[in-house]
Short mmCIF file of C-alpha atoms in Angstrom, two decimals:
data_model
loop_
_atom_site.label_atom_id
_atom_site.label_comp_id
_atom_site.label_asym_id
_atom_site.label_seq_id
_atom_site.Cartn_x
_atom_site.Cartn_y
_atom_site.Cartn_z
CA MET A 270 13.28 110.97 85.29
CA PHE A 271 14.28 107.61 83.85
CA LEU A 272 14.89 109.22 80.45
CA CYS A 273 17.14 111.88 81.99
CA ARG A 274 19.19 109.27 83.80
CA ARG A 275 19.56 107.23 80.61
CA LYS A 276 20.72 110.32 78.68
CA THR A 277 23.23 111.10 81.43
CA HIS A 278 24.51 107.53 81.31
CA LEU A 279 24.86 107.65 77.52
CA PHE A 280 26.66 111.00 77.73
CA ARG A 281 29.20 109.58 80.22
CA LEU A 282 29.65 106.49 78.09
CA VAL A 283 30.34 108.57 74.98
CA CYS A 284 32.80 110.75 76.93
CA CYS A 285 34.64 107.66 78.21
CA GLN A 286 34.81 106.24 74.70
CA ARG A 287 36.16 109.53 73.40
CA TRP A 288 38.86 109.58 76.08
CA SER A 289 39.69 105.91 75.41
CA PHE A 290 40.56 106.92 71.85
CA ALA A 291 42.05 110.31 72.73
CA VAL A 292 44.62 109.12 75.31
CA PRO A 293 46.42 106.65 73.00
CA LEU A 294 46.24 109.21 70.22
CA LEU A 295 47.93 111.82 72.42
CA LEU A 296 50.60 109.32 73.46
CA TYR A 297 51.36 108.38 69.86
CA ALA A 298 51.47 112.06 68.88
CA SER A 299 53.93 112.79 71.71
CA LEU A 300 56.09 109.85 70.70
CA PHE A 301 56.08 111.00 67.07
CA ALA A 302 57.09 114.52 68.13
CA VAL A 303 59.98 113.26 70.25
CA THR A 304 61.17 110.95 67.46
CA TRP A 305 60.99 113.77 64.93
CA MET A 306 62.98 116.12 67.18
CA LEU A 307 65.67 113.51 67.78
CA SER A 308 65.96 112.82 64.08
CA LEU A 309 66.80 116.42 63.30
CA PRO A 310 70.45 116.96 62.31
CA LEU A 311 72.71 118.46 64.93
CA LYS A 312 73.82 122.03 64.65
CA SER A 313 77.29 122.47 63.30
CA HIS A 314 80.05 122.07 65.83
CA PRO A 315 83.78 122.22 65.31
CA HIS A 316 84.04 118.61 66.34
CA GLY A 317 80.78 117.39 64.90
CA ILE A 318 79.27 116.86 68.36
CA SER A 319 75.99 118.09 69.77
CA SER A 320 76.06 121.77 70.63
CA ILE A 321 74.20 121.22 73.94
CA TYR A 322 77.67 120.53 75.34
CA SER A 323 80.48 122.96 74.74
CA GLU A 324 83.88 121.90 73.48
CA LYS A 325 85.38 122.56 76.90
CA GLN A 326 82.75 120.40 78.59
CA LEU A 327 83.51 117.52 76.26
CA GLU A 328 87.26 117.91 76.72
CA LYS A 329 87.01 117.65 80.49
CA TRP A 330 85.58 114.17 80.17
CA PRO A 331 88.78 112.11 80.02
CA ASN A 332 89.22 108.81 78.27
CA HIS A 333 89.67 106.37 81.16
CA LEU A 334 90.37 103.29 79.10
CA GLU A 335 94.09 102.84 79.41
CA GLY A 336 94.11 101.01 82.73
CA VAL A 337 94.06 97.28 83.30
CA ARG A 338 91.65 95.26 85.37
CA LEU A 339 92.38 93.87 88.79
CA GLU A 340 94.01 90.48 88.71
CA ARG A 341 91.31 87.87 89.09
CA ASP A 342 93.25 84.85 90.30
CA GLY A 343 91.43 84.93 93.63
CA GLU A 344 94.47 85.92 95.66
CA ILE A 345 94.21 88.47 98.46
CA ASN A 346 97.22 90.48 97.41
CA THR A 347 98.25 92.50 100.42
CA ASN A 348 100.61 94.54 98.26
CA PHE A 349 97.98 95.38 95.64
CA HIS A 350 97.26 98.90 96.85
CA LYS A 351 100.98 99.61 97.12
CA GLU A 352 101.51 98.44 93.56
CA VAL A 353 98.67 100.59 92.24
CA ILE A 354 99.53 103.87 93.90
CA VAL A 355 103.31 103.81 93.69
CA GLY A 356 103.39 104.20 89.88
CA ASP A 357 104.47 107.29 88.00
CA SER A 358 102.51 110.26 89.22
CA PRO A 359 100.77 112.49 86.67
CA PRO A 360 102.20 115.96 86.10
CA PHE A 361 100.79 118.76 88.24
CA GLU A 362 101.60 122.43 87.84
CA ASP A 363 102.38 122.93 91.55
CA PRO A 364 102.23 119.56 93.34
CA LYS A 365 103.27 120.90 96.74
CA ALA A 366 100.54 123.54 96.72
CA LEU A 367 98.04 120.90 95.59
CA LEU A 368 98.98 118.51 98.39
CA GLU A 369 98.98 121.26 100.99
CA GLY A 370 95.50 122.37 99.92
CA ILE A 371 94.15 118.83 100.16
CA PHE A 372 95.91 118.32 103.49
CA ASN A 373 94.24 121.41 104.96
CA LYS A 374 90.82 120.30 103.74
CA ALA A 375 91.20 116.76 105.05
CA ASP A 376 92.59 117.94 108.42
CA VAL A 377 89.17 118.39 110.01
CA ASP A 378 90.37 119.05 113.58
CA LYS A 379 93.07 121.46 112.32
CA ASP A 380 95.84 119.91 114.43
CA LYS A 381 98.28 119.92 111.46
CA LEU A 382 98.17 116.12 111.35
CA LEU A 383 96.09 113.68 109.33
CA SER A 384 94.78 110.77 111.34
CA LEU A 385 93.88 107.47 109.71
CA GLN A 386 90.18 108.32 110.03
CA GLU A 387 90.58 111.79 108.51
CA LEU A 388 92.53 110.36 105.57
CA ALA A 389 90.01 107.56 105.06
CA ASP A 390 87.09 109.99 105.21
CA TRP A 391 88.71 112.27 102.62
CA ILE A 392 89.47 109.37 100.23
CA ASN A 393 85.95 108.01 100.67
CA TRP A 394 84.51 111.43 99.82
CA LYS A 395 86.70 111.61 96.71
CA ILE A 396 85.55 108.15 95.62
CA GLN A 397 81.87 109.04 96.05
CA GLU A 398 82.43 112.31 94.16
CA HIS A 399 84.18 110.56 91.27
CA ILE A 400 81.56 107.84 90.86
CA ASN A 401 78.62 110.23 91.10
CA GLU A 402 80.25 112.57 88.58
CA ALA A 403 80.87 109.65 86.22
CA LEU A 404 77.19 108.70 86.37
CA ARG A 405 76.10 112.28 85.62
CA GLU A 406 78.53 112.81 82.77
CA ASN A 407 77.91 109.44 81.15
CA PHE A 408 74.43 110.37 79.96
CA GLY A 409 75.49 113.74 78.56
CA LEU A 410 78.43 112.33 76.66
CA PHE A 411 76.35 109.40 75.40
CA VAL A 412 73.74 111.78 73.95
CA ALA A 413 76.45 113.96 72.41
CA ILE A 414 78.21 111.07 70.64
CA ASP A 415 75.04 109.24 69.58
CA ASN A 416 74.35 111.29 66.45
CA ASN A 417 74.89 109.20 63.32
CA PRO A 418 72.13 108.14 63.54
CA ARG A 419 70.65 109.22 66.86
CA ASN A 420 69.13 105.88 67.85
CA GLY A 421 69.80 105.32 71.53
CA MET A 422 73.01 103.35 70.89
CA ILE A 423 76.60 104.34 70.19
CA SER A 424 78.35 102.54 67.37
CA TRP A 425 82.08 101.94 67.34
CA ASP A 426 82.40 104.35 64.40
CA GLU A 427 80.56 107.10 66.32
CA TYR A 428 82.77 106.67 69.36
CA HIS A 429 85.98 106.29 67.37
CA THR A 430 85.25 109.52 65.48
CA TYR A 431 84.81 111.30 68.82
CA PHE A 432 88.01 109.70 70.18
CA LEU A 433 90.13 110.82 67.23
CA GLN A 434 88.81 114.38 67.42
CA GLN A 435 89.57 114.47 71.14
CA LYS A 436 93.13 113.46 70.28
CA GLY A 437 93.45 116.49 67.99
CA PHE A 438 92.71 115.01 64.58
CA SER A 439 90.56 116.94 62.14
CA LYS A 440 86.91 116.18 61.57
CA GLU A 441 87.72 115.15 58.00
CA TYR A 442 90.32 112.61 59.11
CA ALA A 443 88.13 111.30 61.94
CA GLU A 444 85.23 110.66 59.60
CA SER A 445 87.13 109.23 56.62
CA HIS A 446 90.41 107.84 57.93
CA ASP A 447 92.24 104.74 56.84
CA LYS A 448 90.86 101.92 58.99
CA LYS A 449 94.38 100.62 59.66
CA HIS A 450 95.56 104.10 60.66
CA LYS A 451 98.69 103.96 58.53
CA GLY A 452 101.06 106.72 59.51
CA LEU A 453 99.95 106.99 63.15
CA ASN A 454 102.59 106.53 65.81
CA ARG A 455 102.79 103.34 67.81
CA SER A 456 101.41 104.75 71.07
CA MET A 457 98.27 106.02 69.33
CA LYS A 458 97.72 102.68 67.62
CA GLU A 459 98.10 100.92 70.97
CA ALA A 460 95.58 103.29 72.55
CA ILE A 461 93.09 102.46 69.78
CA MET A 462 93.70 98.73 70.30
CA ARG A 463 93.10 99.10 74.03
CA ASP A 464 89.92 101.01 73.26
CA ARG A 465 88.70 98.25 70.99
CA ALA A 466 89.48 95.56 73.57
CA SER A 467 87.63 97.46 76.29
CA TRP A 468 84.73 98.06 73.90
CA SER A 469 84.46 94.33 73.16
CA GLU A 470 84.41 93.56 76.86
CA ALA A 471 81.64 96.07 77.56
CA ALA A 472 79.46 95.17 74.55
CA ARG A 473 77.16 92.39 75.71
CA SER A 474 74.25 92.54 73.30
CA ASP A 475 75.89 93.80 70.09
CA PRO A 476 79.66 93.78 69.42
CA ASP A 477 79.47 96.99 67.38
CA HIS A 478 77.09 99.03 69.57
CA LEU A 479 76.89 100.06 73.22
CA THR A 480 73.80 100.88 75.24
CA LEU A 481 73.86 103.62 77.87
CA ASP A 482 74.86 101.25 80.70
CA GLU A 483 77.38 99.45 78.50
CA PHE A 484 78.92 102.81 77.62
CA LEU A 485 79.27 103.48 81.36
CA ALA A 486 80.99 100.11 81.80
CA PHE A 487 83.25 101.00 78.86
CA ARG A 488 84.38 104.38 80.19
CA HIS A 489 83.93 103.97 83.94
CA PRO A 490 83.82 100.26 84.81
CA GLU A 491 84.13 101.05 88.52
CA SER A 492 80.85 103.01 88.31
CA SER A 493 78.88 100.39 86.42
CA HIS A 494 76.59 98.06 88.32
CA ALA A 495 76.95 95.57 85.48
CA THR A 496 80.71 95.43 86.03
CA ILE A 497 80.27 94.79 89.74
CA LEU A 498 77.76 92.02 89.01
CA THR A 499 80.26 90.46 86.61
CA LEU A 500 82.98 90.51 89.28
CA VAL A 501 80.61 88.83 91.75
CA ASP A 502 79.84 86.13 89.18
CA GLU A 503 83.55 85.58 88.75
CA LEU A 504 83.95 85.16 92.51
CA PHE A 505 81.25 82.49 92.48
CA ASP A 506 82.88 80.76 89.50
CA LYS A 507 86.25 80.80 91.24
CA PHE A 508 85.27 79.58 94.70
CA GLU A 509 81.77 78.15 94.81
CA ILE A 510 81.54 74.36 95.17
CA GLU A 511 77.84 73.73 95.86
CA MET A 512 76.71 76.02 93.01
CA ASP A 513 73.95 77.53 95.15
CA GLU A 514 75.06 81.19 94.84
CA ILE A 515 76.17 81.14 98.46
CA LEU A 516 79.87 81.41 99.28
CA THR A 517 80.93 79.78 102.55
CA GLU A 518 83.97 80.65 104.63
CA ASP A 519 85.53 77.27 103.81
CA GLU A 520 85.02 77.78 100.07
CA PHE A 521 86.56 81.24 100.15
CA SER A 522 89.51 80.30 102.37
CA SER A 523 90.54 77.10 100.58
CA LEU A 524 92.05 78.59 97.45
CA LEU A 525 94.25 75.96 95.84
CA THR A 526 97.20 77.09 93.77
CA GLU A 527 99.88 75.15 91.98
CA GLY A 528 103.01 74.32 93.92
CA ASP A 529 106.64 74.96 93.07
CA GLY A 530 106.81 72.14 90.56
CA GLU A 531 108.92 69.77 92.68
CA LYS A 532 106.11 67.24 92.76
CA GLU A 533 103.79 66.56 89.88
CA GLY A 534 100.23 67.73 90.55
CA GLU A 535 101.22 69.36 93.84
CA THR A 536 98.83 72.04 95.15
CA LEU A 537 99.14 74.33 98.13
CA THR A 538 96.53 76.26 100.10
CA GLN A 539 97.96 79.77 100.42
CA GLY A 540 97.08 82.36 103.02
CA GLU A 541 94.18 80.42 104.53
CA ASP A 542 94.26 82.27 107.87
CA GLU A 543 94.31 85.62 106.13
CA ARG A 544 91.46 84.60 103.84
CA ARG A 545 89.35 83.47 106.77
CA LYS A 546 89.95 86.77 108.52
CA GLU A 547 88.97 88.67 105.36
CA PHE A 548 85.78 86.64 105.06
CA ARG A 549 84.75 87.02 108.71
CA GLU A 550 85.58 90.69 109.16
CA VAL A 551 84.80 92.16 105.74
CA ILE A 552 82.63 89.91 103.58
CA ASP A 553 80.26 88.13 105.99
CA ARG A 554 78.26 91.10 107.22
CA ASN A 555 75.72 89.13 109.27
CA HIS A 556 78.32 86.66 110.59
CA ASP A 557 76.43 83.52 109.62
CA GLY A 558 79.44 81.83 108.02
CA LYS A 559 78.29 82.36 104.44
CA ALA A 560 78.05 85.19 101.94
CA GLU A 561 75.12 85.71 99.62
CA ARG A 562 75.19 87.76 96.42
CA LYS A 563 74.16 90.97 98.22
CA GLU A 564 77.07 90.70 100.66
CA LEU A 565 79.53 90.09 97.83
CA LEU A 566 78.14 93.08 95.92
CA MET A 567 78.77 95.26 98.97
CA TYR A 568 82.26 93.76 99.37
CA ILE A 569 83.29 94.57 95.79
CA ASP A 570 81.41 97.88 95.34
CA PRO A 571 84.05 100.67 95.10
CA LYS A 572 81.73 102.94 97.10
CA ASN A 573 82.11 100.66 100.12
CA PRO A 574 84.06 102.72 102.71
CA ARG A 575 86.35 99.76 103.35
CA HIS A 576 88.22 100.51 100.12
CA ALA A 577 88.97 104.04 101.27
CA ARG A 578 90.16 102.82 104.66
CA GLU A 579 92.40 100.18 103.11
CA GLU A 580 94.08 102.77 100.89
CA ALA A 581 94.43 105.16 103.83
CA GLU A 582 96.08 102.40 105.87
CA THR A 583 98.51 101.68 103.02
CA LEU A 584 99.41 105.36 102.64
CA LEU A 585 99.94 105.66 106.38
CA VAL A 586 102.15 102.56 106.61
CA LEU A 587 104.33 103.74 103.73
CA SER A 588 104.67 107.36 104.88
CA ASP A 589 104.49 107.51 108.68
CA THR A 590 108.22 107.75 109.34
CA ASP A 591 107.91 108.79 113.00
CA HIS A 592 105.36 106.00 113.66
CA ASP A 593 102.93 108.20 115.56
CA GLY A 594 99.89 106.92 113.65
CA ASN A 595 99.38 110.27 111.88
CA LEU A 596 100.69 112.00 108.78
CA SER A 597 102.29 115.43 108.82
CA LEU A 598 102.56 117.58 105.73
CA ARG A 599 106.32 116.99 105.75
CA GLU A 600 105.80 113.22 105.64
CA ILE A 601 103.43 113.60 102.71
CA PHE A 602 105.95 115.79 100.84
CA ASN A 603 108.59 113.12 101.43
CA LYS A 604 106.37 110.63 99.54
CA MET A 605 105.01 113.09 97.01
CA ASP A 606 104.77 110.70 94.06
CA LEU A 607 102.96 108.15 96.21
CA PHE A 608 100.22 110.62 97.19
CA LEU A 609 99.91 112.28 93.78
CA GLY A 610 99.05 108.89 92.26
CA SER A 611 96.64 107.86 95.01
CA LYS A 612 92.88 108.33 95.37
CA MET A 613 93.60 111.07 97.87
CA VAL A 614 94.59 113.29 94.91
CA ASP A 615 93.94 111.67 91.53
CA THR A 616 90.93 109.45 92.16
CA ALA A 617 89.99 108.90 88.51
CA ARG A 618 93.46 107.83 87.38
CA SER A 619 93.90 105.52 90.37
CA PHE A 620 90.56 103.84 89.69
CA HIS A 621 91.21 103.32 86.04
CA ASP A 622 94.59 101.77 86.73
CA GLU A 623 92.74 99.15 88.77
CA PHE A 624 89.89 98.35 86.38
#
């Protein structure tokens, strides 16, 4: 009996030892297989990009890098939303039909009027849709561009080749062009310069390569958690006095700006009452007189419904000519350019004008 038990024990021990060697071996084999597959050259594609995404799929991913960031002087600019959405509206084939279709979808109670809440709900839905789509598409486009070599990072040359092909240049030119782009028109050169500036801002670990999250910050800064964290850090740098990563109401409301120059060294506290109201009603969620990092993240996060409501309020104020607190289709048509450039219609363009 003792001998049988000992044999059984030895058998189990040998089995365990075999598995202790087999499991790492299987893992290494799997890793080798994945690495080998990724190292294979891509199938030919008219634009030199991975064939797992069609040319039409790649073309529908726009280049959202021509906007500018929000001003970061700490001011609560009550006219900011007006400035953003009143710009030139993008061309639409039938803008009236587009606006009417959106109006009918947003008019939930079908009373032929858009209330503030209905407009805010529609804009909030469009924001969520845009950000979620950006997150989904970022990975696919990253994998498609990362091909020379396929190493889990996108180099500037890889991205720039893709950019030029998307702008209609041949594969030959994109891969072997003059680095100074002699002969290109001024607007194209400026677009490339803006690209390079945005690239440099997004690249944190290596100036010539972007990781997956950095690529998201490059193309869709409003969708990148890293961008939001950076904006929160800038808020702390601008206002925080105690350096404890807690922003108090007094710190946020006492923004000092230079005076009109009549007296040397003169400073003025501007909009203190408005800043206190903003802090109490929007930033300080638990009403304890201070804002921690989490509260500031929620305050800045574009997915926060407050952003949609603020834009809806601005659209309503600028368009509600009969002052009934609602928008009719006629009132929207009267301010067509305003709505076509807003997040109600063109969410992506509006976002990338802000960031």
